[in-house]
PDB file of C-alpha atoms in Angstrom:
ATOM      1  CA  UNK A   1      -3.395  -0.682  16.117  1.00  0.00           C
ATOM      2  CA  UNK A   2      -0.990  -3.552  16.807  1.00  0.00           C
ATOM      3  CA  UNK A   3      -2.057  -6.803  17.560  1.00  0.00           C
ATOM      4  CA  UNK A   4      -5.306  -6.333  15.638  1.00  0.00           C
ATOM      5  CA  UNK A   5      -7.938  -9.070  14.844  1.00  0.00           C
ATOM      6  CA  UNK A   6      -8.503 -10.429  11.368  1.00  0.00           C
ATOM      7  CA  UNK A   7     -11.976  -8.701  11.405  1.00  0.00           C
ATOM      8  CA  UNK A   8     -10.254  -5.360  12.561  1.00  0.00           C
ATOM      9  CA  UNK A   9      -7.871  -5.955   9.718  1.00  0.00           C
ATOM     10  CA  UNK A  10     -11.083  -6.696   7.305  1.00  0.00           C
ATOM     11  CA  UNK A  11     -12.498  -3.623   8.110  1.00  0.00           C
ATOM     12  CA  UNK A  12      -9.202  -1.397   7.638  1.00  0.00           C
ATOM     13  CA  UNK A  13      -8.634  -3.121   4.353  1.00  0.00           C
ATOM     14  CA  UNK A  14     -12.495  -2.343   3.372  1.00  0.00           C
ATOM     15  CA  UNK A  15     -11.547   1.200   3.545  1.00  0.00           C
ATOM     16  CA  UNK A  16      -8.588   0.803   1.099  1.00  0.00           C
ATOM     17  CA  UNK A  17     -11.128  -1.044  -1.302  1.00  0.00           C
ATOM     18  CA  UNK A  18     -13.576   1.391  -1.194  1.00  0.00           C
ATOM     19  CA  UNK A  19     -10.783   3.813  -2.614  1.00  0.00           C
ATOM     20  CA  UNK A  20      -9.426   0.547  -5.000  1.00  0.00           C
ATOM     21  CA  UNK A  21     -10.670   2.384  -8.287  1.00  0.00           C
ATOM     22  CA  UNK A  22      -8.964   6.128  -7.309  1.00  0.00           C
ATOM     23  CA  UNK A  23      -5.673   4.352  -5.829  1.00  0.00           C
ATOM     24  CA  UNK A  24      -5.002   2.213  -8.840  1.00  0.00           C
ATOM     25  CA  UNK A  25      -5.367   5.296 -11.320  1.00  0.00           C
ATOM     26  CA  UNK A  26      -3.264   7.762  -9.242  1.00  0.00           C
ATOM     27  CA  UNK A  27      -0.531   5.406  -7.474  1.00  0.00           C
ATOM     28  CA  UNK A  28       3.000   4.530  -9.414  1.00  0.00           C
ATOM     29  CA  UNK A  29       3.835   1.255  -8.095  1.00  0.00           C
ATOM     30  CA  UNK A  30       7.477   2.015  -8.638  1.00  0.00           C
ATOM     31  CA  UNK A  31       7.180   5.058  -6.298  1.00  0.00           C
ATOM     32  CA  UNK A  32       6.227   2.854  -3.302  1.00  0.00           C
ATOM     33  CA  UNK A  33       8.182  -0.481  -3.720  1.00  0.00           C
ATOM     34  CA  UNK A  34      11.569   0.933  -2.759  1.00  0.00           C
ATOM     35  CA  UNK A  35       9.826   2.232   0.714  1.00  0.00           C
ATOM     36  CA  UNK A  36       7.813  -1.098   1.170  1.00  0.00           C
ATOM     37  CA  UNK A  37      10.769  -3.443   0.585  1.00  0.00           C
ATOM     38  CA  UNK A  38      12.825  -1.408   3.239  1.00  0.00           C
ATOM     39  CA  UNK A  39      10.068  -2.036   5.506  1.00  0.00           C
ATOM     40  CA  UNK A  40      10.161  -5.657   4.567  1.00  0.00           C
ATOM     41  CA  UNK A  41       6.609  -5.916   3.573  1.00  0.00           C
ATOM     42  CA  UNK A  42       7.752  -6.844  -0.101  1.00  0.00           C
ATOM     43  CA  UNK A  43      10.410  -9.366  -1.034  1.00  0.00           C
ATOM     44  CA  UNK A  44      12.434  -9.023  -3.987  1.00  0.00           C
ATOM     45  CA  UNK A  45       9.955 -11.515  -5.680  1.00  0.00           C
ATOM     46  CA  UNK A  46       7.009  -9.346  -4.815  1.00  0.00           C
ATOM     47  CA  UNK A  47       8.530  -6.189  -6.107  1.00  0.00           C
ATOM     48  CA  UNK A  48       9.889  -8.023  -9.629  1.00  0.00           C
ATOM     49  CA  UNK A  49       6.024  -9.359  -9.908  1.00  0.00           C
ATOM     50  CA  UNK A  50       4.357  -6.176  -9.478  1.00  0.00           C
ATOM     51  CA  UNK A  51       7.058  -4.155 -11.555  1.00  0.00           C
ATOM     52  CA  UNK A  52       7.762  -6.592 -14.337  1.00  0.00           C
ATOM     53  CA  UNK A  53       5.117  -9.309 -14.912  1.00  0.00           C
ATOM     54  CA  UNK A  54       4.294  -9.477 -18.793  1.00  0.00           C
ATOM     55  CA  UNK A  55       0.445 -10.053 -17.523  1.00  0.00           C
ATOM     56  CA  UNK A  56       0.597  -6.700 -15.837  1.00  0.00           C
ATOM     57  CA  UNK A  57       1.013  -4.544 -18.455  1.00  0.00           C
ATOM     58  CA  UNK A  58      -1.171  -1.264 -17.131  1.00  0.00           C
ATOM     59  CA  UNK A  59      -0.541   0.621 -14.492  1.00  0.00           C
ATOM     60  CA  UNK A  60      -3.405   0.321 -12.814  1.00  0.00           C
ATOM     61  CA  UNK A  61      -3.130  -3.536 -13.110  1.00  0.00           C
ATOM     62  CA  UNK A  62       0.377  -3.495 -11.372  1.00  0.00           C
ATOM     63  CA  UNK A  63      -1.111  -1.183  -8.445  1.00  0.00           C
ATOM     64  CA  UNK A  64      -4.172  -3.439  -8.080  1.00  0.00           C
ATOM     65  CA  UNK A  65      -1.582  -6.455  -7.729  1.00  0.00           C
ATOM     66  CA  UNK A  66       0.566  -4.310  -5.266  1.00  0.00           C
ATOM     67  CA  UNK A  67      -2.745  -3.902  -3.060  1.00  0.00           C
ATOM     68  CA  UNK A  68      -3.580  -7.794  -3.051  1.00  0.00           C
ATOM     69  CA  UNK A  69      -0.064  -8.702  -2.080  1.00  0.00           C
ATOM     70  CA  UNK A  70      -0.185  -6.086   0.745  1.00  0.00           C
ATOM     71  CA  UNK A  71      -3.363  -7.426   1.892  1.00  0.00           C
ATOM     72  CA  UNK A  72      -1.997 -11.024   2.334  1.00  0.00           C
ATOM     73  CA  UNK A  73       0.799  -9.190   4.661  1.00  0.00           C
ATOM     74  CA  UNK A  74      -1.831  -8.467   7.368  1.00  0.00           C
ATOM     75  CA  UNK A  75      -1.226  -5.523   9.810  1.00  0.00           C
ATOM     76  CA  UNK A  76       2.225  -4.756   8.604  1.00  0.00           C
ATOM     77  CA  UNK A  77       0.819  -4.680   5.034  1.00  0.00           C
ATOM     78  CA  UNK A  78      -1.695  -2.392   5.914  1.00  0.00           C
ATOM     79  CA  UNK A  79       0.431   0.040   7.881  1.00  0.00           C
ATOM     80  CA  UNK A  80       3.450  -0.022   5.620  1.00  0.00           C
ATOM     81  CA  UNK A  81       0.928   0.978   2.580  1.00  0.00           C
ATOM     82  CA  UNK A  82      -0.626   3.626   4.476  1.00  0.00           C
ATOM     83  CA  UNK A  83       2.611   5.222   5.480  1.00  0.00           C
ATOM     84  CA  UNK A  84       4.070   5.014   2.090  1.00  0.00           C
ATOM     85  CA  UNK A  85       0.928   7.120   0.947  1.00  0.00           C
ATOM     86  CA  UNK A  86       1.072   9.422   3.445  1.00  0.00           C
ATOM     87  CA  UNK A  87       4.609  10.213   2.305  1.00  0.00           C
ATOM     88  CA  UNK A  88       4.715   9.867  -1.548  1.00  0.00           C
ATOM     89  CA  UNK A  89       0.690  10.521  -1.951  1.00  0.00           C
ATOM     90  CA  UNK A  90      -0.575  12.583   0.840  1.00  0.00           C
ATOM     91  CA  UNK A  91      -4.059  13.592  -0.986  1.00  0.00           C
ATOM     92  CA  UNK A  92      -4.649   9.651  -1.283  1.00  0.00           C
ATOM     93  CA  UNK A  93      -3.987   8.917   2.272  1.00  0.00           C
ATOM     94  CA  UNK A  94      -6.502  11.654   3.336  1.00  0.00           C
ATOM     95  CA  UNK A  95      -8.685  10.301   0.963  1.00  0.00           C
ATOM     96  CA  UNK A  96      -8.265   6.536   2.380  1.00  0.00           C
ATOM     97  CA  UNK A  97      -7.980   7.477   6.086  1.00  0.00           C
ATOM     98  CA  UNK A  98     -10.240  10.742   6.447  1.00  0.00           C
ATOM     99  CA  UNK A  99      -6.971  12.163   8.148  1.00  0.00           C
ATOM    100  CA  UNK A 100      -4.141  14.871   7.249  1.00  0.00           C
ATOM    101  CA  UNK A 101      -0.829  13.272   6.862  1.00  0.00           C
ATOM    102  CA  UNK A 102       1.799  13.895   9.831  1.00  0.00           C
ATOM    103  CA  UNK A 103       4.921  12.860   7.881  1.00  0.00           C
ATOM    104  CA  UNK A 104       6.318  11.121  10.458  1.00  0.00           C
ATOM    105  CA  UNK A 105       8.495   8.308   9.590  1.00  0.00           C
ATOM    106  CA  UNK A 106       8.037   4.436   9.802  1.00  0.00           C
ATOM    107  CA  UNK A 107       7.144   2.663  13.090  1.00  0.00           C
ATOM    108  CA  UNK A 108       7.940  -0.381  11.257  1.00  0.00           C
ATOM    109  CA  UNK A 109      11.537  -0.093   9.861  1.00  0.00           C
TER     110      UNK A 109
END
């Protein structure tokens, strides 16, 4: 997937968008942010906004903001997000990708 075009990325993120409601209801952002920081996809400011913003009181709102931020990170954001899903939420990974999780570790780190 390396060096994907912007169109390719839009198609991939559409798969995530189609499952946005399910993702926002089931993901706890605090579970994913340490991994996403380790992959250098999120920075400290992003993490603070997602986890501590007074405007984002509900978990679903925090997850929605996490998805919005990750989309701005392009291919790295997409890959890291899928890896975090694969590790922490294998059933959601399968729902988004249609593939069984392999439990391999990051190609980004």
